[in-house]
């Protein structure tokens, strides 16, 4: 038996974690790895089984998986996830929960292996066609991808179901049949049970040919990624906000390709063509003083000045008042905003007097004088002058001494907050959460 499909994806000393459902596909994959390990003794293999709790047989499947692994001298952990069988889109929810549970178990250096095969690839392509996907969707499943810092590999993508069945028979493997595989209310099962057999009967190479189409789409997408990477990097600032004016002077095809890649980098789902057109007309081309906003699931696309922002929910924190003992530990801010540190080295803030209580708030109204600027201004005007986008204005920590606004760390210091010339001051440093461990 040749293991070239494994050797092309895995170094000989790889640490493999197989997502083992106990079905035909992952049983064959696990058996092949165990067999290959005899030739590659440095290879490490272990299995994880996810117990979704959806089938009355789920406990038996978990026991089966552990027995198979025991017989093959492999470690096998069972991961329990909670799902409600009555919920909408249970297939997608189960997949989401499964990948999350699997990911959480991976140790540094381990690779996750799943057992999707050639016919699965064909089904995925047909499902993408049904949704009207573009080339990224029609590329179906990649044989390898990075998944939150880990490698996720699908070594069987070139192997047909018939080949897997022949392998299982030749090695007398035992596997379990998920009874839900026979339920053609699920789109994938409908294709597998009713459509693919017809296509394969007429054109025996249909799955292989369609997988080739998927691979060609993937290649085109990769080429575009490479060609557009430089331009996209130039358009993005350090926070990922996109300078959109240059996009208005390029072709629609290039604009859409750049927007799709930018949204993917921001963690958004692939937008439809219709959505990309709306981004152009309703957000990029809206009036200069408009405050356009489009919702995409839990994300919001907004424009501020010359840039587009892809934002997770940004609730106002105006109700918060946190007392800060600046000589003690750093202060943790609400809603994942990170921490505030006090540094007593060469700061520009005056120290509070003994009767002044230091609080952190997220709202300021009225007229203020900022240090280093002539004249006072309304707070709203100041935010505009400082270039702070509207959604950040009630999420920027503000230091108060009693009822007096002193500073916004890293943004401004008020006249009332400035240390007198020649006297020692202190500094407040705001470290957003994503920088805490740098
Ligand atoms: N209960 C499970 N425990 C562990 N691994 C599983 C489980 N179910 C499925 N897998 C893994 O995921 C692979 C794909 O399974 P399946 O085709 O049933 O899922 P799917 O929802 O279509 O997933 P995908 O989008 O990942 O293709 C299997 O080959 C197996 O490696």
GROMACS .gro file of C-alpha atoms and ligand atoms in nm:
model
  469
    1UNK     CA    1   0.000   0.000   0.000
    2UNK     CA    2   0.134   0.343  -0.093
    3UNK     CA    3   0.104   0.620   0.161
    4UNK     CA    4   0.212   0.894  -0.080
    5UNK     CA    5  -0.106   1.094  -0.006
    6UNK     CA    6  -0.001   1.102   0.361
    7UNK     CA    7   0.367   1.167   0.288
    8UNK     CA    8   0.277   1.464   0.065
    9UNK     CA    9   0.102   1.640   0.354
   10UNK     CA   10   0.286   1.517   0.662
   11UNK     CA   11   0.651   1.522   0.768
   12UNK     CA   12   0.766   1.179   0.894
   13UNK     CA   13   0.775   1.299   1.256
   14UNK     CA   14   0.436   1.475   1.248
   15UNK     CA   15   0.213   1.475   1.556
   16UNK     CA   16  -0.127   1.379   1.417
   17UNK     CA   17  -0.461   1.417   1.590
   18UNK     CA   18  -0.735   1.236   1.397
   19UNK     CA   19  -1.094   1.358   1.431
   20UNK     CA   20  -1.243   1.010   1.466
   21UNK     CA   21  -1.619   0.979   1.425
   22UNK     CA   22  -1.604   0.599   1.405
   23UNK     CA   23  -1.754   0.612   1.052
   24UNK     CA   24  -1.600   0.451   0.745
   25UNK     CA   25  -1.390   0.751   0.639
   26UNK     CA   26  -1.212   0.835   0.960
   27UNK     CA   27  -1.169   0.463   1.044
   28UNK     CA   28  -0.980   0.418   0.716
   29UNK     CA   29  -0.774   0.733   0.777
   30UNK     CA   30  -0.680   0.620   1.126
   31UNK     CA   31  -0.592   0.270   1.004
   32UNK     CA   32  -0.374   0.411   0.726
   33UNK     CA   33  -0.186   0.629   0.975
   34UNK     CA   34  -0.131   0.334   1.208
   35UNK     CA   35  -0.001   0.129   0.913
   36UNK     CA   36   0.223   0.412   0.791
   37UNK     CA   37   0.358   0.451   1.142
   38UNK     CA   38   0.517   0.105   1.108
   39UNK     CA   39   0.736   0.255   0.833
   40UNK     CA   40   0.769   0.593   1.008
   41UNK     CA   41   0.824   0.516   1.377
   42UNK     CA   42   0.866   0.886   1.463
   43UNK     CA   43   0.509   0.958   1.359
   44UNK     CA   44   0.275   1.029   1.655
   45UNK     CA   45  -0.096   0.950   1.622
   46UNK     CA   46  -0.385   1.001   1.862
   47UNK     CA   47  -0.761   1.027   1.815
   48UNK     CA   48  -1.038   1.254   1.940
   49UNK     CA   49  -1.405   1.160   1.923
   50UNK     CA   50  -1.671   1.428   1.961
   51UNK     CA   51  -1.987   1.319   2.141
   52UNK     CA   52  -2.258   1.554   2.015
   53UNK     CA   53  -2.530   1.396   2.223
   54UNK     CA   54  -2.772   1.417   1.928
   55UNK     CA   55  -2.826   1.048   1.860
   56UNK     CA   56  -2.957   0.790   2.110
   57UNK     CA   57  -2.658   0.584   1.991
   58UNK     CA   58  -2.398   0.851   2.075
   59UNK     CA   59  -2.274   0.668   2.387
   60UNK     CA   60  -2.227   0.344   2.192
   61UNK     CA   61  -2.032   0.529   1.919
   62UNK     CA   62  -1.797   0.675   2.178
   63UNK     CA   63  -1.737   0.328   2.327
   64UNK     CA   64  -1.679   0.185   1.979
   65UNK     CA   65  -1.417   0.452   1.901
   66UNK     CA   66  -1.234   0.386   2.226
   67UNK     CA   67  -1.234   0.011   2.161
   68UNK     CA   68  -1.091   0.053   1.810
   69UNK     CA   69  -0.818   0.281   1.943
   70UNK     CA   70  -0.738   0.044   2.226
   71UNK     CA   71  -0.695  -0.242   1.980
   72UNK     CA   72  -0.461  -0.022   1.772
   73UNK     CA   73  -0.273   0.104   2.081
   74UNK     CA   74  -0.380   0.464   2.033
   75UNK     CA   75  -0.493   0.723   2.285
   76UNK     CA   76  -0.852   0.833   2.224
   77UNK     CA   77  -1.027   1.109   2.416
   78UNK     CA   78  -1.401   1.168   2.400
   79UNK     CA   79  -1.507   1.535   2.391
   80UNK     CA   80  -1.863   1.617   2.499
   81UNK     CA   81  -2.042   1.909   2.335
   82UNK     CA   82  -2.392   2.035   2.413
   83UNK     CA   83  -2.634   2.088   2.125
   84UNK     CA   84  -3.008   2.116   2.101
   85UNK     CA   85  -3.137   1.867   1.838
   86UNK     CA   86  -3.442   2.087   1.774
   87UNK     CA   87  -3.244   2.395   1.679
   88UNK     CA   88  -3.231   2.533   1.324
   89UNK     CA   89  -2.926   2.447   1.115
   90UNK     CA   90  -2.819   2.167   1.344
   91UNK     CA   91  -2.563   2.037   1.091
   92UNK     CA   92  -2.375   2.366   1.083
   93UNK     CA   93  -2.403   2.408   1.460
   94UNK     CA   94  -2.266   2.057   1.517
   95UNK     CA   95  -1.972   2.125   1.283
   96UNK     CA   96  -1.895   2.456   1.453
   97UNK     CA   97  -1.907   2.301   1.800
   98UNK     CA   98  -1.702   2.003   1.681
   99UNK     CA   99  -1.419   2.211   1.537
  100UNK     CA  100  -1.411   2.432   1.842
  101UNK     CA  101  -1.391   2.132   2.077
  102UNK     CA  102  -1.119   1.972   1.862
  103UNK     CA  103  -0.917   2.294   1.836
  104UNK     CA  104  -0.920   2.341   2.211
  105UNK     CA  105  -0.757   1.999   2.255
  106UNK     CA  106  -0.467   2.054   2.016
  107UNK     CA  107  -0.123   2.091   2.171
  108UNK     CA  108   0.144   2.311   2.010
  109UNK     CA  109   0.288   2.135   1.703
  110UNK     CA  110  -0.005   1.895   1.660
  111UNK     CA  111  -0.197   1.876   1.332
  112UNK     CA  112  -0.567   1.805   1.304
  113UNK     CA  113  -0.663   1.545   1.043
  114UNK     CA  114  -1.018   1.490   0.917
  115UNK     CA  115  -1.134   1.231   0.668
  116UNK     CA  116  -1.334   1.413   0.399
  117UNK     CA  117  -1.291   1.233   0.066
  118UNK     CA  118  -1.335   1.293  -0.308
  119UNK     CA  119  -1.714   1.243  -0.308
  120UNK     CA  120  -1.748   1.481  -0.010
  121UNK     CA  121  -1.554   1.735  -0.214
  122UNK     CA  122  -1.795   1.693  -0.505
  123UNK     CA  123  -2.094   1.739  -0.270
  124UNK     CA  124  -1.935   2.051  -0.124
  125UNK     CA  125  -1.888   2.195  -0.472
  126UNK     CA  126  -2.250   2.121  -0.568
  127UNK     CA  127  -2.372   2.282  -0.245
  128UNK     CA  128  -2.163   2.590  -0.327
  129UNK     CA  129  -2.322   2.603  -0.674
  130UNK     CA  130  -2.663   2.580  -0.514
  131UNK     CA  131  -2.580   2.886  -0.301
  132UNK     CA  132  -2.451   3.079  -0.604
  133UNK     CA  133  -2.098   3.102  -0.461
  134UNK     CA  134  -1.803   3.263  -0.638
  135UNK     CA  135  -1.465   3.100  -0.696
  136UNK     CA  136  -1.373   3.104  -0.326
  137UNK     CA  137  -1.680   2.894  -0.241
  138UNK     CA  138  -1.643   2.675  -0.550
  139UNK     CA  139  -1.287   2.600  -0.439
  140UNK     CA  140  -1.465   2.375  -0.182
  141UNK     CA  141  -1.236   2.222   0.081
  142UNK     CA  142  -0.859   2.273   0.079
  143UNK     CA  143  -0.638   1.971   0.152
  144UNK     CA  144  -0.455   2.183   0.406
  145UNK     CA  145  -0.537   2.508   0.579
  146UNK     CA  146  -0.436   2.697   0.886
  147UNK     CA  147  -0.697   2.690   1.158
  148UNK     CA  148  -0.635   2.941   1.439
  149UNK     CA  149  -0.262   2.872   1.440
  150UNK     CA  150  -0.288   2.495   1.377
  151UNK     CA  151  -0.270   2.291   1.058
  152UNK     CA  152  -0.591   2.121   0.953
  153UNK     CA  153  -0.530   1.849   0.693
  154UNK     CA  154  -0.762   1.638   0.479
  155UNK     CA  155  -0.542   1.359   0.341
  156UNK     CA  156  -0.827   1.164   0.174
  157UNK     CA  157  -0.955   1.438  -0.057
  158UNK     CA  158  -0.826   1.249  -0.363
  159UNK     CA  159  -0.969   0.913  -0.251
  160UNK     CA  160  -1.319   0.811  -0.360
  161UNK     CA  161  -1.578   0.655  -0.131
  162UNK     CA  162  -1.556   0.335  -0.337
  163UNK     CA  163  -1.180   0.321  -0.273
  164UNK     CA  164  -1.236   0.370   0.099
  165UNK     CA  165  -1.492   0.088   0.103
  166UNK     CA  166  -1.249  -0.140  -0.081
  167UNK     CA  167  -0.973  -0.054   0.168
  168UNK     CA  168  -1.201  -0.120   0.464
  169UNK     CA  169  -1.306  -0.457   0.320
  170UNK     CA  170  -0.947  -0.557   0.244
  171UNK     CA  171  -0.843  -0.483   0.604
  172UNK     CA  172  -1.161  -0.615   0.763
  173UNK     CA  173  -1.231  -0.286   0.936
  174UNK     CA  174  -1.542  -0.235   1.146
  175UNK     CA  175  -1.718   0.102   1.150
  176UNK     CA  176  -2.045   0.255   1.258
  177UNK     CA  177  -2.320   0.397   1.037
  178UNK     CA  178  -2.472   0.722   1.155
  179UNK     CA  179  -2.849   0.674   1.107
  180UNK     CA  180  -2.884   1.044   1.017
  181UNK     CA  181  -2.683   0.977   0.697
  182UNK     CA  182  -3.000   0.825   0.551
  183UNK     CA  183  -3.209   1.136   0.615
  184UNK     CA  184  -3.240   1.321   0.283
  185UNK     CA  185  -3.392   1.629   0.447
  186UNK     CA  186  -3.026   1.726   0.494
  187UNK     CA  187  -2.895   1.878   0.170
  188UNK     CA  188  -2.571   1.683   0.172
  189UNK     CA  189  -2.750   1.351   0.219
  190UNK     CA  190  -2.995   1.439  -0.058
  191UNK     CA  191  -2.706   1.489  -0.299
  192UNK     CA  192  -2.528   1.174  -0.182
  193UNK     CA  193  -2.834   0.949  -0.189
  194UNK     CA  194  -3.024   1.077  -0.493
  195UNK     CA  195  -2.811   1.295  -0.720
  196UNK     CA  196  -2.452   1.173  -0.718
  197UNK     CA  197  -2.538   0.809  -0.800
  198UNK     CA  198  -2.714   0.934  -1.117
  199UNK     CA  199  -2.424   1.156  -1.217
  200UNK     CA  200  -2.166   0.886  -1.145
  201UNK     CA  201  -2.363   0.623  -1.336
  202UNK     CA  202  -2.361   0.838  -1.648
  203UNK     CA  203  -2.014   0.995  -1.600
  204UNK     CA  204  -1.800   0.772  -1.377
  205UNK     CA  205  -1.536   1.045  -1.337
  206UNK     CA  206  -1.780   1.313  -1.228
  207UNK     CA  207  -1.644   1.343  -0.872
  208UNK     CA  208  -1.283   1.348  -0.982
  209UNK     CA  209  -1.354   1.604  -1.256
  210UNK     CA  210  -1.551   1.830  -1.025
  211UNK     CA  211  -1.274   1.810  -0.764
  212UNK     CA  212  -1.039   1.927  -1.039
  213UNK     CA  213  -1.265   2.226  -1.104
  214UNK     CA  214  -1.259   2.303  -0.734
  215UNK     CA  215  -0.880   2.283  -0.730
  216UNK     CA  216  -0.860   2.518  -1.032
  217UNK     CA  217  -1.086   2.768  -0.854
  218UNK     CA  218  -0.863   2.742  -0.547
  219UNK     CA  219  -0.557   2.806  -0.760
  220UNK     CA  220  -0.711   3.120  -0.912
  221UNK     CA  221  -0.807   3.244  -0.568
  222UNK     CA  222  -0.457   3.186  -0.440
  223UNK     CA  223  -0.312   3.372  -0.737
  224UNK     CA  224  -0.542   3.668  -0.668
  225UNK     CA  225  -0.446   3.657  -0.299
  226UNK     CA  226  -0.082   3.683  -0.400
  227UNK     CA  227  -0.138   3.958  -0.657
  228UNK     CA  228  -0.354   4.172  -0.429
  229UNK     CA  229  -0.169   4.122  -0.101
  230UNK     CA  230   0.062   4.417  -0.148
  231UNK     CA  231  -0.211   4.662  -0.247
  232UNK     CA  232  -0.431   4.548   0.040
  233UNK     CA  233  -0.150   4.591   0.291
  234UNK     CA  234  -0.091   4.946   0.165
  235UNK     CA  235  -0.458   5.033   0.206
  236UNK     CA  236  -0.487   4.904   0.566
  237UNK     CA  237  -0.368   5.089   0.875
  238UNK     CA  238  -0.228   4.921   1.188
  239UNK     CA  239  -0.582   4.850   1.315
  240UNK     CA  240  -0.701   4.700   0.986
  241UNK     CA  241  -0.909   5.003   0.880
  242UNK     CA  242  -0.921   5.027   0.502
  243UNK     CA  243  -0.850   5.348   0.304
  244UNK     CA  244  -1.129   5.318   0.049
  245UNK     CA  245  -1.084   5.615  -0.188
  246UNK     CA  246  -0.838   5.429  -0.414
  247UNK     CA  247  -1.103   5.155  -0.450
  248UNK     CA  248  -1.342   5.398  -0.617
  249UNK     CA  249  -1.110   5.449  -0.912
  250UNK     CA  250  -1.041   5.082  -0.994
  251UNK     CA  251  -1.262   4.834  -1.181
  252UNK     CA  252  -1.556   4.678  -0.997
  253UNK     CA  253  -1.385   4.338  -1.025
  254UNK     CA  254  -1.071   4.461  -0.848
  255UNK     CA  255  -1.273   4.653  -0.589
  256UNK     CA  256  -1.479   4.345  -0.504
  257UNK     CA  257  -1.171   4.123  -0.492
  258UNK     CA  258  -1.000   4.364  -0.249
  259UNK     CA  259  -1.310   4.405  -0.034
  260UNK     CA  260  -1.360   4.028  -0.010
  261UNK     CA  261  -1.003   3.978   0.104
  262UNK     CA  262  -1.019   4.265   0.350
  263UNK     CA  263  -1.342   4.128   0.504
  264UNK     CA  264  -1.189   3.780   0.528
  265UNK     CA  265  -0.883   3.926   0.705
  266UNK     CA  266  -1.117   4.098   0.951
  267UNK     CA  267  -1.279   3.763   1.032
  268UNK     CA  268  -1.605   3.823   0.843
  269UNK     CA  269  -1.795   3.568   0.635
  270UNK     CA  270  -1.780   3.588   0.256
  271UNK     CA  271  -2.015   3.871   0.151
  272UNK     CA  272  -2.251   3.831  -0.146
  273UNK     CA  273  -2.201   4.031  -0.464
  274UNK     CA  274  -2.509   4.230  -0.370
  275UNK     CA  275  -2.353   4.317  -0.034
  276UNK     CA  276  -2.032   4.436  -0.202
  277UNK     CA  277  -2.234   4.665  -0.428
  278UNK     CA  278  -2.412   4.809  -0.125
  279UNK     CA  279  -2.080   4.873   0.045
  280UNK     CA  280  -1.979   5.080  -0.257
  281UNK     CA  281  -2.299   5.279  -0.303
  282UNK     CA  282  -2.429   5.309   0.054
  283UNK     CA  283  -2.103   5.341   0.244
  284UNK     CA  284  -1.812   5.447   0.024
  285UNK     CA  285  -2.009   5.684  -0.197
  286UNK     CA  286  -2.236   5.829   0.073
  287UNK     CA  287  -2.218   6.198   0.164
  288UNK     CA  288  -1.900   6.313   0.336
  289UNK     CA  289  -2.086   6.399   0.660
  290UNK     CA  290  -2.309   6.088   0.662
  291UNK     CA  291  -2.248   5.822   0.921
  292UNK     CA  292  -2.319   5.511   0.712
  293UNK     CA  293  -2.344   5.173   0.875
  294UNK     CA  294  -2.421   4.827   0.731
  295UNK     CA  295  -2.485   4.515   0.941
  296UNK     CA  296  -2.324   4.180   0.854
  297UNK     CA  297  -2.434   3.924   1.112
  298UNK     CA  298  -2.286   4.042   1.440
  299UNK     CA  299  -2.043   4.276   1.262
  300UNK     CA  300  -2.099   4.632   1.146
  301UNK     CA  301  -1.928   4.803   0.855
  302UNK     CA  302  -1.877   5.174   0.916
  303UNK     CA  303  -1.703   5.464   0.755
  304UNK     CA  304  -1.509   5.730   0.933
  305UNK     CA  305  -1.332   5.993   0.732
  306UNK     CA  306  -1.137   5.816   0.457
  307UNK     CA  307  -1.152   5.464   0.603
  308UNK     CA  308  -1.380   5.163   0.635
  309UNK     CA  309  -1.402   4.979   0.969
  310UNK     CA  310  -1.524   4.624   1.022
  311UNK     CA  311  -1.642   4.619   1.379
  312UNK     CA  312  -1.766   4.366   1.630
  313UNK     CA  313  -2.047   4.498   1.857
  314UNK     CA  314  -1.939   4.826   2.020
  315UNK     CA  315  -2.178   4.886   2.311
  316UNK     CA  316  -2.160   5.222   2.484
  317UNK     CA  317  -1.995   5.202   2.829
  318UNK     CA  318  -2.132   5.536   2.944
  319UNK     CA  319  -2.296   5.386   3.255
  320UNK     CA  320  -1.967   5.261   3.400
  321UNK     CA  321  -1.788   5.444   3.683
  322UNK     CA  322  -1.482   5.253   3.808
  323UNK     CA  323  -1.278   5.364   4.107
  324UNK     CA  324  -0.906   5.341   4.041
  325UNK     CA  325  -0.649   5.324   4.322
  326UNK     CA  326  -0.358   5.431   4.109
  327UNK     CA  327  -0.089   5.319   4.350
  328UNK     CA  328  -0.226   4.962   4.346
  329UNK     CA  329  -0.266   4.701   4.071
  330UNK     CA  330  -0.359   4.788   3.712
  331UNK     CA  331  -0.728   4.845   3.650
  332UNK     CA  332  -0.911   4.597   3.425
  333UNK     CA  333  -1.153   4.774   3.194
  334UNK     CA  334  -1.498   4.636   3.100
  335UNK     CA  335  -1.599   4.465   2.774
  336UNK     CA  336  -1.253   4.337   2.681
  337UNK     CA  337  -1.097   4.683   2.656
  338UNK     CA  338  -0.780   4.571   2.833
  339UNK     CA  339  -0.612   4.738   3.131
  340UNK     CA  340  -0.495   5.074   3.260
  341UNK     CA  341  -0.151   5.104   3.417
  342UNK     CA  342  -0.013   5.389   3.624
  343UNK     CA  343   0.347   5.484   3.564
  344UNK     CA  344   0.515   5.737   3.790
  345UNK     CA  345   0.796   5.814   3.553
  346UNK     CA  346   0.798   6.156   3.392
  347UNK     CA  347   0.425   6.176   3.335
  348UNK     CA  348   0.228   6.481   3.236
  349UNK     CA  349  -0.068   6.425   3.472
  350UNK     CA  350  -0.080   6.599   3.808
  351UNK     CA  351  -0.121   6.369   4.107
  352UNK     CA  352  -0.464   6.373   4.274
  353UNK     CA  353  -0.493   6.565   4.601
  354UNK     CA  354  -0.587   6.353   4.908
  355UNK     CA  355  -0.954   6.450   4.880
  356UNK     CA  356  -0.981   6.366   4.511
  357UNK     CA  357  -1.120   6.025   4.415
  358UNK     CA  358  -0.989   5.886   4.085
  359UNK     CA  359  -1.253   5.725   3.866
  360UNK     CA  360  -1.266   5.597   3.512
  361UNK     CA  361  -1.574   5.684   3.310
  362UNK     CA  362  -1.666   5.661   2.944
  363UNK     CA  363  -1.867   5.976   2.887
  364UNK     CA  364  -1.789   6.348   2.894
  365UNK     CA  365  -2.009   6.637   2.794
  366UNK     CA  366  -1.946   7.007   2.803
  367UNK     CA  367  -1.672   7.249   2.732
  368UNK     CA  368  -1.306   7.162   2.790
  369UNK     CA  369  -0.962   7.312   2.752
  370UNK     CA  370  -0.699   7.066   2.642
  371UNK     CA  371  -0.337   7.102   2.743
  372UNK     CA  372  -0.129   7.246   2.461
  373UNK     CA  373  -0.425   7.395   2.272
  374UNK     CA  374  -0.552   7.748   2.270
  375UNK     CA  375  -0.917   7.801   2.364
  376UNK     CA  376  -1.183   7.562   2.482
  377UNK     CA  377  -1.416   7.343   2.278
  378UNK     CA  378  -1.727   7.132   2.311
  379UNK     CA  379  -1.637   6.768   2.378
  380UNK     CA  380  -1.798   6.658   2.051
  381UNK     CA  381  -1.576   6.901   1.858
  382UNK     CA  382  -1.270   6.780   2.045
  383UNK     CA  383  -1.339   6.417   1.956
  384UNK     CA  384  -1.371   6.521   1.593
  385UNK     CA  385  -1.048   6.720   1.602
  386UNK     CA  386  -0.867   6.430   1.764
  387UNK     CA  387  -0.996   6.195   1.491
  388UNK     CA  388  -1.167   5.957   1.736
  389UNK     CA  389  -1.449   5.771   1.551
  390UNK     CA  390  -1.800   5.812   1.699
  391UNK     CA  391  -1.826   5.447   1.816
  392UNK     CA  392  -1.506   5.480   2.019
  393UNK     CA  393  -1.615   5.793   2.201
  394UNK     CA  394  -1.814   5.612   2.470
  395UNK     CA  395  -1.557   5.332   2.485
  396UNK     CA  396  -1.246   5.541   2.551
  397UNK     CA  397  -1.148   5.544   2.920
  398UNK     CA  398  -1.157   5.891   3.074
  399UNK     CA  399  -0.980   5.974   3.400
  400UNK     CA  400  -1.175   6.192   3.644
  401UNK     CA  401  -1.064   6.344   3.976
  402UNK     CA  402  -1.396   6.378   4.157
  403UNK     CA  403  -1.617   6.538   3.888
  404UNK     CA  404  -1.331   6.693   3.689
  405UNK     CA  405  -1.215   6.542   3.360
  406UNK     CA  406  -0.837   6.499   3.371
  407UNK     CA  407  -0.733   6.294   3.067
  408UNK     CA  408  -0.803   6.020   2.816
  409UNK     CA  409  -0.488   5.803   2.829
  410UNK     CA  410  -0.290   5.835   2.510
  411UNK     CA  411  -0.542   6.079   2.360
  412UNK     CA  412  -0.548   6.408   2.558
  413UNK     CA  413  -0.487   6.581   2.893
  414UNK     CA  414  -0.712   6.865   3.008
  415UNK     CA  415  -0.578   7.190   3.150
  416UNK     CA  416  -0.710   7.083   3.494
  417UNK     CA  417  -0.518   6.754   3.466
  418UNK     CA  418  -0.176   6.879   3.363
  419UNK     CA  419   0.112   6.859   3.611
  420UNK     CA  420   0.247   7.210   3.687
  421UNK     CA  421   0.578   7.284   3.518
  422UNK     CA  422   0.872   7.145   3.712
  423UNK     CA  423   0.661   6.917   3.940
  424UNK     CA  424   0.664   6.538   3.913
  425UNK     CA  425   0.363   6.397   3.736
  426UNK     CA  426   0.238   6.050   3.649
  427UNK     CA  427   0.123   5.874   3.334
  428UNK     CA  428  -0.174   5.650   3.262
  429UNK     CA  429  -0.109   5.383   3.001
  430UNK     CA  430  -0.397   5.206   2.827
  431UNK     CA  431  -0.304   4.863   2.703
  432UNK     CA  432  -0.583   4.717   2.486
  433UNK     CA  433  -0.648   4.346   2.541
  434UNK     CA  434  -0.486   4.223   2.219
  435UNK     CA  435  -0.157   4.380   2.327
  436UNK     CA  436  -0.159   4.256   2.687
  437UNK     CA  437   0.059   3.953   2.621
  438UNK     CA  438   0.297   4.109   2.374
  439LIG     N1  439  -1.829   1.298   1.608
  439LIG     C1  440  -1.711   1.321   1.550
  439LIG     N2  441  -1.597   1.313   1.625
  439LIG     C2  442  -1.477   1.335   1.569
  439LIG     N3  443  -1.460   1.369   1.441
  439LIG     C3  444  -1.568   1.379   1.363
  439LIG     C4  445  -1.699   1.356   1.413
  439LIG     N4  446  -1.785   1.372   1.311
  439LIG     C5  447  -1.713   1.404   1.203
  439LIG     N5  448  -1.581   1.409   1.233
  439LIG     C6  449  -1.467   1.439   1.144
  439LIG     O1  450  -1.510   1.534   1.046
  439LIG     C7  451  -1.499   1.478   0.917
  439LIG     C8  452  -1.616   1.526   0.832
  439LIG     O2  453  -1.734   1.474   0.881
  439LIG     P1  454  -1.873   1.497   0.811
  439LIG     O3  455  -1.855   1.488   0.663
  439LIG     O4  456  -1.973   1.415   0.881
  439LIG     O5  457  -1.897   1.641   0.856
  439LIG     P2  458  -1.939   1.776   0.791
  439LIG     O6  459  -2.027   1.841   0.888
  439LIG     O7  460  -1.981   1.757   0.652
  439LIG     O8  461  -1.799   1.845   0.808
  439LIG     P3  462  -1.700   1.932   0.725
  439LIG     O9  463  -1.758   2.065   0.699
  439LIG    O10  464  -1.583   1.936   0.819
  439LIG    O11  465  -1.675   1.852   0.601
  439LIG     C9  466  -1.497   1.328   0.941
  439LIG    O12  467  -1.427   1.265   0.836
  439LIG    C10  468  -1.423   1.315   1.071
  439LIG    O13  469  -1.282   1.322   1.052
   0.00000   0.00000   0.00000
